[in-house]
Amino acid sequence: MLSVKQALSKDQVGKIVQVRGWIYRTRSSGGIVFAVLRDVSGIIQTTVKKGAVSEKDFDDAQKAGIESSVMIEGEVAEDKRAPGGYEIRATKFQVYGFSDGFPITEYQSTELLLDLRHLWIRSREQTAVAKVKASLLRGAREWFHDNEYVEVTPPIITGVAAEESTTLFQVKYFDRIAYLSQSAQFYLESLIYSLDKVYSLTPSFRAEKSRTPRHLAEYWHLEMEAAWLENEDNMKVQEQLITSMLHNAVKECPEELTFMKRDPATLKKIEPPFERMNYQEAMETLQKKGLDVSWGSDLGAIEERALTQDRLVPMFVVNYPKELKPFYMKENPEDTRTYKNSDLLAPEGYGEIVGGSERETDNELMLERLRDKGESIENYKWYLDLRKYGSVPHSGFGLGLERIVTWVCKLDHIRDSIPYPRTVARVYP
Ligand code: 4AD
Ligand code: MG
């Protein structure tokens, strides 16, 4: 048994091969069925001629609709008109499972494709995206492994808000209320005291009511935390990690990237260091572009797009005003209105992909900020303990995996970066 990709080769010409997969498209004319077969590796044309296969096989080939699962045996021949340049001239056509009236045809509404997500994930787009995603992830894990980070498994059911209490999902937890995690950060922070450098990949949940092309209610969050790390080095980790992810995708998935209209060369060129732009400077840049922003304005999708749409390499925006960011960030001694933090923006207007900071180690400052926000101190007691027993300077960040995939695969909407997107409007299928 060969994969489709293996069969599509000059070396196979004249040989009898077997491939199996699903019918991607099919038509018959006269005594010939042209069935294009797909598997994980690609698509290949097969021709099933009356007389060249048994009568039953020919009948089955005529009956087998799109998405029927089949095994085809035949001779590989060069054919310039066929996708990939080769075809298989069948001598056997064996059906595993017929598929009748597959409900997805060429032009379908987005809504229908979401209703039929369990079938749409078989599409070539979704296949390419899934492979690129896995490859980015493998690049990340390799980088962490090479740099002696320990992968850890933080909880998903939690008692406090790590980010915005307005976007928390509540769950009934026995006879109490608990929440789905928005970030593993606090738990990662607690683990650096023994493991030094840690990372985790977990689902994160945000009850975002707004429908935007870059927010999911459930996304995969790659987070790291390291002891003895200050903010500038935290950014160096991000640039190296992301470079390693991108280069791995270029190495493993050049065809998938090209299929998604992403030129692998643009990713290959991305290397550290990435530009660091001060928040203040970002405001001035935006004002020059005619946007109505001033000190204290948050960077939303529009502002982030304006800053990055002409760039090909990610850039950091650093030192945000405190009022825009959570209580746990380290005050910037050079400008105490701001934090030692960074947001990493993807190029080409795709927006924030990573949020990171050095962490505050002064409990008095954090208590003050929590009180100002009206938070219950009791909930954060365990977190504040971490600063009481052998506190060290430390930093970390969280990377939204689907945000990177959206950029790398040039997707219009983040929902296409995940097999089963969870949004305000959808938890089915
Ligand atoms: O910027 P955020 O909210 O930062 C944190 O959660 C930190 N506690 C992480 C840390 O320091 N350990 O989220 C981090 C990243 C964002 O940059 C973005 O890429 C992604 O998570 N993200 C989302 N991705 C998809 N859908 C959403 N609703 C997202 N919200 C955040
Ligand atoms: Mg953020």
Tab-separated table of C-alpha atoms in Angstrom, residues 156-159 170-180:
chain	number	residue	atom	x	y	z
A	156	ILE	CA	-8.505	23.477	33.856
A	157	ILE	CA	-11.119	23.824	36.582
A	158	THR	CA	-10.098	26.732	38.760
A	159	GLY	CA	-11.291	28.954	41.562
A	170	GLN	CA	-18.793	29.241	35.312
A	171	VAL	CA	-19.230	25.560	35.942
A	172	LYS	CA	-21.280	23.875	38.590
A	173	TYR	CA	-18.668	22.139	40.661
A	174	PHE	CA	-20.437	19.787	43.077
A	175	ASP	CA	-22.240	22.217	45.361
A	176	ARG	CA	-20.092	25.214	44.459
A	177	ILE	CA	-19.238	27.434	41.515
A	178	ALA	CA	-15.890	27.050	39.761
A	179	TYR	CA	-14.483	28.444	36.536
A	180	LEU	CA	-12.888	27.173	33.371
